[in-house]
Coordinates of C-alpha atoms in Angstrom, one line a residue:
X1 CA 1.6 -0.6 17.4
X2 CA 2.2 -2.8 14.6
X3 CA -0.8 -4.9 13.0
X4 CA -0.5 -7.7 10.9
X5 CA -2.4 -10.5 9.2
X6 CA -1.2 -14.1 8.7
X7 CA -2.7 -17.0 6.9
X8 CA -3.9 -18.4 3.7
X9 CA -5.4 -16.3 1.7
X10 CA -9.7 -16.0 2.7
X11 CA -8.3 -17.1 6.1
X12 CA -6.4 -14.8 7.2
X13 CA -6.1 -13.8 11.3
X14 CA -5.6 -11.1 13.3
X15 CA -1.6 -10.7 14.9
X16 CA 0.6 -8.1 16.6
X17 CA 4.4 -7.5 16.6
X18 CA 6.0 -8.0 19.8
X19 CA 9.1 -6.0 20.7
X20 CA 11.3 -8.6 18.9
X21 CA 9.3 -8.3 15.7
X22 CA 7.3 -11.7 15.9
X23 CA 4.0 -12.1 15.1
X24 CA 1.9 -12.7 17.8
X25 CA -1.8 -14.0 17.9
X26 CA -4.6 -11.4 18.1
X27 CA -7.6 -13.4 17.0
X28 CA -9.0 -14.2 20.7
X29 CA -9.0 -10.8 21.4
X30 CA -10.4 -9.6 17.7
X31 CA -10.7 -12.2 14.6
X32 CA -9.4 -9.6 12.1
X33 CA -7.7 -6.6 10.8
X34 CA -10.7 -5.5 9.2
X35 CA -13.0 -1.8 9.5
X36 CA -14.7 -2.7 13.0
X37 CA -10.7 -3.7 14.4
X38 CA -9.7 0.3 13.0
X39 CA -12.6 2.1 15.3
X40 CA -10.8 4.5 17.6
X41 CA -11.7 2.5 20.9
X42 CA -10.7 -0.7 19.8
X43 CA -7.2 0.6 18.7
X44 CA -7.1 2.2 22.2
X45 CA -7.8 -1.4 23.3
X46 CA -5.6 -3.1 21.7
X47 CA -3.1 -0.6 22.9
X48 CA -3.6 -1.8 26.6
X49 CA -2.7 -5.1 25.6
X50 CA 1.2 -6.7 26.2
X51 CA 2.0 -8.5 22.9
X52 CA 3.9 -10.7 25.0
X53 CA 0.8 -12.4 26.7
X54 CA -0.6 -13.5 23.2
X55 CA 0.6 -16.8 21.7
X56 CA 3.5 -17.1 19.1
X57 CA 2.8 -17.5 15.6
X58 CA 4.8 -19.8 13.6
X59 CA 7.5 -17.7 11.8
X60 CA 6.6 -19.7 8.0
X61 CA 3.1 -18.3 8.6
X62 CA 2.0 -16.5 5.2
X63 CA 1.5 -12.8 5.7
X64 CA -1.5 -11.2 4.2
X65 CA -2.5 -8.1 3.3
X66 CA -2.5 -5.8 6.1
X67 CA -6.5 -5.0 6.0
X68 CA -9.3 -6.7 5.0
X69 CA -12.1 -6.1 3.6
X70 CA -11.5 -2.9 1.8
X71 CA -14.3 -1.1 -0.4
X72 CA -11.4 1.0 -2.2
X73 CA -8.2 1.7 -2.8
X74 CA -7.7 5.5 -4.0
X75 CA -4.6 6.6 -5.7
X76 CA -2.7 9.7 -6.0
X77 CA -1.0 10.0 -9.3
X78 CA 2.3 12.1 -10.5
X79 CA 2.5 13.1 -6.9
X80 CA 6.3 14.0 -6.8
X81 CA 7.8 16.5 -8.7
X82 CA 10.3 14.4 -9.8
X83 CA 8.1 11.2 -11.0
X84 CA 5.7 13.9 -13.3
X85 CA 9.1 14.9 -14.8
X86 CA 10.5 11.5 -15.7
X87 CA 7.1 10.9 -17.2
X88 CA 6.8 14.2 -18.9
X89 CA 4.1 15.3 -17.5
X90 CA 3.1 18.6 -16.3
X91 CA 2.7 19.3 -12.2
X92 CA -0.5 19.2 -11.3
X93 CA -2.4 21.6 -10.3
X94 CA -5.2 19.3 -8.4
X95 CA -4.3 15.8 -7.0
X96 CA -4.7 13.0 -10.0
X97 CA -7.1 10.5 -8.5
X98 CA -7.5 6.9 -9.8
X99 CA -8.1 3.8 -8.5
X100 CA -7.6 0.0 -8.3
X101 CA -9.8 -2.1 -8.1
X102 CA -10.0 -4.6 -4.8
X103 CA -9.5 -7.9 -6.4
X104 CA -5.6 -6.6 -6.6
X105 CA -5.2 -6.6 -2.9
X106 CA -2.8 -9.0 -2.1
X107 CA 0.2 -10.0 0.5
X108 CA 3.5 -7.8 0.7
X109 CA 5.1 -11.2 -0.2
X110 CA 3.1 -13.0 -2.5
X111 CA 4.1 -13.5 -5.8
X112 CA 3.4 -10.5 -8.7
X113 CA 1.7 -12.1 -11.2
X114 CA 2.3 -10.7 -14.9
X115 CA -1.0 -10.6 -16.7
X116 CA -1.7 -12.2 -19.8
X117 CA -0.4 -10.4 -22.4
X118 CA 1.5 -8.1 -20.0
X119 CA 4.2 -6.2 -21.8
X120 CA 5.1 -3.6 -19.8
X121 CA 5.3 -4.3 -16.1
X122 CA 6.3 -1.8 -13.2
X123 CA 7.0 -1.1 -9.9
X124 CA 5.8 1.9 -7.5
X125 CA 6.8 2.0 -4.2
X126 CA 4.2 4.1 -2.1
X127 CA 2.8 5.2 1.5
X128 CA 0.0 3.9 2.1
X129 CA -2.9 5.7 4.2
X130 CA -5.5 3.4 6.1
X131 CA -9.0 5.1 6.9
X132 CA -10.1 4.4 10.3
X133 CA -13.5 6.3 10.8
X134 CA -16.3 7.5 8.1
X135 CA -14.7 10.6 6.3
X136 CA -16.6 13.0 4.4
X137 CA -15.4 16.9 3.9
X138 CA -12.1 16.7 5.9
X139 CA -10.9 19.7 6.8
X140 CA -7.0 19.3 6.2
X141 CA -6.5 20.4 10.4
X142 CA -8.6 17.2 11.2
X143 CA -6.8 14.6 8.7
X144 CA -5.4 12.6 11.1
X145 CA -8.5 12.3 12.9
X146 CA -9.6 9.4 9.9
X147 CA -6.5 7.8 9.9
X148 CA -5.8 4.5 11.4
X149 CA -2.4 3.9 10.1
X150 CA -0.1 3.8 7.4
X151 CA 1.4 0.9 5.6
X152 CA 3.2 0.4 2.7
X153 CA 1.8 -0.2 -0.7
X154 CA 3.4 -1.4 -4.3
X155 CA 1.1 0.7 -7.0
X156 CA 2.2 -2.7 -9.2
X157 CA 1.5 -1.4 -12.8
X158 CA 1.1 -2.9 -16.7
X159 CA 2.1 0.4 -18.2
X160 CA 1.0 -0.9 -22.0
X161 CA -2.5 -1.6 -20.8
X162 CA -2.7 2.2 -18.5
X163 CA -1.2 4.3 -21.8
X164 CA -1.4 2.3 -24.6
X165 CA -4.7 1.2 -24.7
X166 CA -6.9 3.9 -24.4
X167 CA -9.5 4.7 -21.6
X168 CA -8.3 5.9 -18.0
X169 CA -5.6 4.0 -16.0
X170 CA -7.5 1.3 -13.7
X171 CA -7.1 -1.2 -16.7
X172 CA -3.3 -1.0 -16.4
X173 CA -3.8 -0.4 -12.4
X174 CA -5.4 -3.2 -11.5
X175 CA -4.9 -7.0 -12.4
X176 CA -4.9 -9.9 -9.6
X177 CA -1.5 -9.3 -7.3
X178 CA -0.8 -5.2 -8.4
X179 CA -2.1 -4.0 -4.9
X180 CA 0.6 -5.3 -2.2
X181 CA -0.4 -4.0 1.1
X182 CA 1.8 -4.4 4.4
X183 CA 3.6 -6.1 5.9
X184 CA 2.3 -4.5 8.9
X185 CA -0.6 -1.6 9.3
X186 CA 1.6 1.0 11.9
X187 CA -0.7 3.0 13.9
X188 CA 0.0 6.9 14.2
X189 CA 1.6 7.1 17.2
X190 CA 5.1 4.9 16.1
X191 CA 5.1 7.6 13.0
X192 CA 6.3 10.9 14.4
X193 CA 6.0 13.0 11.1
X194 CA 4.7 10.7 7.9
X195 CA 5.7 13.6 5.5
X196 CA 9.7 12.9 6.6
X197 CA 9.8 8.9 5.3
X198 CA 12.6 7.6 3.2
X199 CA 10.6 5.5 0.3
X200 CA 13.1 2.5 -1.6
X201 CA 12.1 0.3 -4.3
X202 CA 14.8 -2.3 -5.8
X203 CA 14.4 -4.5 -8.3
X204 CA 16.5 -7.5 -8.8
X205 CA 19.0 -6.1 -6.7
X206 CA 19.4 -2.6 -8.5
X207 CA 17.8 0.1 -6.5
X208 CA 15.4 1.9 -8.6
X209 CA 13.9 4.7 -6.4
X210 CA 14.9 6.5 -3.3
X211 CA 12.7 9.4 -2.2
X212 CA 11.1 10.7 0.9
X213 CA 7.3 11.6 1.3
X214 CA 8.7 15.5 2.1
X215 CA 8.8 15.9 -1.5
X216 CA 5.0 15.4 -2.1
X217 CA 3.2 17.9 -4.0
X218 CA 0.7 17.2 -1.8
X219 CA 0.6 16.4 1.6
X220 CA -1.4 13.8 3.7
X221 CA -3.8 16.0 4.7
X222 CA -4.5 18.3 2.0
X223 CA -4.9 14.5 0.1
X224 CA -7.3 13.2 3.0
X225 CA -9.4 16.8 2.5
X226 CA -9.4 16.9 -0.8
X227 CA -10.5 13.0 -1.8
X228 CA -13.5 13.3 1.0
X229 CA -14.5 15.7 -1.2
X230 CA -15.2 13.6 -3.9
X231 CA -16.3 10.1 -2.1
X232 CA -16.9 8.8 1.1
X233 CA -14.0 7.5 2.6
X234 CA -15.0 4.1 4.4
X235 CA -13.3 2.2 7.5
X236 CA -10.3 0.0 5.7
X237 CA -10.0 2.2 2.6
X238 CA -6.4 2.5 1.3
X239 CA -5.1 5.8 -0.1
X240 CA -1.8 5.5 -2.1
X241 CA -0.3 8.6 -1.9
X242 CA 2.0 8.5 -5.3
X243 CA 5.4 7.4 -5.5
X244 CA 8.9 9.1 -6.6
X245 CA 11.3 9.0 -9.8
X246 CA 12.8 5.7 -11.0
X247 CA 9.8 3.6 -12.4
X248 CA 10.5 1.5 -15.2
X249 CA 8.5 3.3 -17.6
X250 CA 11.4 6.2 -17.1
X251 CA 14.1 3.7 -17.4
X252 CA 12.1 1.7 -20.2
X253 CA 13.1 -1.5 -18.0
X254 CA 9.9 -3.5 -17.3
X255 CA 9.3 -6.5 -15.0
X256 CA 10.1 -9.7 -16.3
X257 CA 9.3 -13.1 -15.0
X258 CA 12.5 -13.9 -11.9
X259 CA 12.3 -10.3 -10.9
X260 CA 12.3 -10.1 -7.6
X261 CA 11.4 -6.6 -5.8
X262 CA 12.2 -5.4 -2.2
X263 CA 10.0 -1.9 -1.6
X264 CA 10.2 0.0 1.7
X265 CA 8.9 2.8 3.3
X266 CA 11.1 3.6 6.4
X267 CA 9.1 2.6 10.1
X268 CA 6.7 0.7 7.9
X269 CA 8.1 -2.5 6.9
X270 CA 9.5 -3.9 3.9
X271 CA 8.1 -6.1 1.1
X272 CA 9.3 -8.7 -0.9
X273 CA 7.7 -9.9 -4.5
X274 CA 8.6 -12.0 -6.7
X275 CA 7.4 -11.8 -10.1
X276 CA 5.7 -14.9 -12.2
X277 CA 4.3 -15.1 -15.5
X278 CA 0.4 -15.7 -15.4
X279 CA 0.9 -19.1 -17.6
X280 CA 3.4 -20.2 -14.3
X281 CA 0.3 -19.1 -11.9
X282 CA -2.1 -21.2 -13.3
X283 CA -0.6 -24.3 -14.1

């Protein structure tokens, strides 16, 4: 089952893909993607019901972020072997935990707006787990127990602000439009093993990282065990599992304003950015 949100953003409703990959209306049955929509029974619900019984949505429809009303988005950082190399950094021993804040959330194909006095802009294409029921002390056996779904997620990044200015990384982590999420929240069942997905990212038609989540250092489920041990994972919460090589902070080619970015993760979609200076935003 494929979820997905469409409309302006704050307005936002509930849809479903049908077998043909359109969007079809989900708000009469539940208003939103949101924590109550990714309790077990409702899932199971919505399950039941034929997408083709629902009304078609307009195809120009804006698509939103693929949850709402998320208290946290947790990030996994240097999470491939090959990404901690690039960035000379040793393999860690523990997962890196960060985070970004909320007010970053924003559609897999809205426009990436540069901050002001962005320098350094980047890319991260990442899986994305979506917690589905209250998780504290996982054991890694019962991980997919809290999962609702995955999705994919752009760890959008201003790599001057996260290493060049001191402090820990949510500065550079977390300006309006670095949080892409979507286009569509895919429920467990369509994913038959998540730690076998082939991750893309391409930027201005140049393909910048090709990986698969079978070379995390660590897995869903040792991540899902070992962040409940830290905080209370919450209905909606997005965990970022980390991202391969070919960031441009490796290839010391950053963002610029006309980028345009296409990131995948394979069964989950594809999004499309493209990047604006903030003085173009808010004209």
């Amino acid at each position: 089952m494929k979820l997905v949100r469409y409309g302006q953003p704050g307005r936002e409703k509930a849809g479903i893909l049908d077998r043909d990959a359109r969007v079809r209306d989900l708000s009469g049955v539940h208003p939103d993607i949101s924590a109550e929509t990714l309790a077990r029974d409702v899932l199971d619900e919505l399950r039941s019901i034929d997408p083709e019984t629902l009304p078609l949505v307009d195809a120009t429809e804006r698509i939103g972020p693929c949850v709402s009303d998320v208290s946290k988005v947790v990030c996994i950082g240097l999470n491939y072997r090959d990404h901690a190399n690039e960035t000379g950094k040793p393999i860690p021993s523990e997962p890196v935990l960060f985070m970004k804040a909320t007010t970053s959330i924003s559609g897999p194909y809205d426009d990436v707006v540069l901050p002001k006095d962005a320098e350094k802009g980047d890319w991260e294409v990442e899986l994305g787990l979506v917690i589905g029921e209250k998780a504290q002390y996982v054991a890694e056996a019962d991980w997919q127990r809290y999962v609702a779904g995955y999705c994919v997620v752009n760890d959008v990044s201003e790599r001057a602000f996260q290493v060049e200015r001191g402090g820990q990384w949510v500065k550079g982590k977390s300006s309006d439009t670095f949080c892409p999420l979507g286009p569509w929240l895919v429920t467990p069942e369509e994913i038959a093993d998540p730690q076998a997905l082939a991750l893309t990212a391409e930027v201005s038609g140049e393909i910048m990282q090709e990986g698969s989540t079978r070379d995390m250092i660590f897995n869903c489920a040792e991540i899902v065990s070992y962040v409940s041990r830290f905080m209370t994972l919450l209905p909606g919460d997005v965990i970022a599992t980390g991202t391969p090589a070919g960031v441009g902070f490796a290839r010391n080619r950053f963002l610029k304003p006309g980028d345009t970015m296409r990131l995948s993760v394979a069964g989950l979609g594809e999004q499309r950015q493209r990047v604006v200076a903030h003085e173009d935003r808010i004209r």
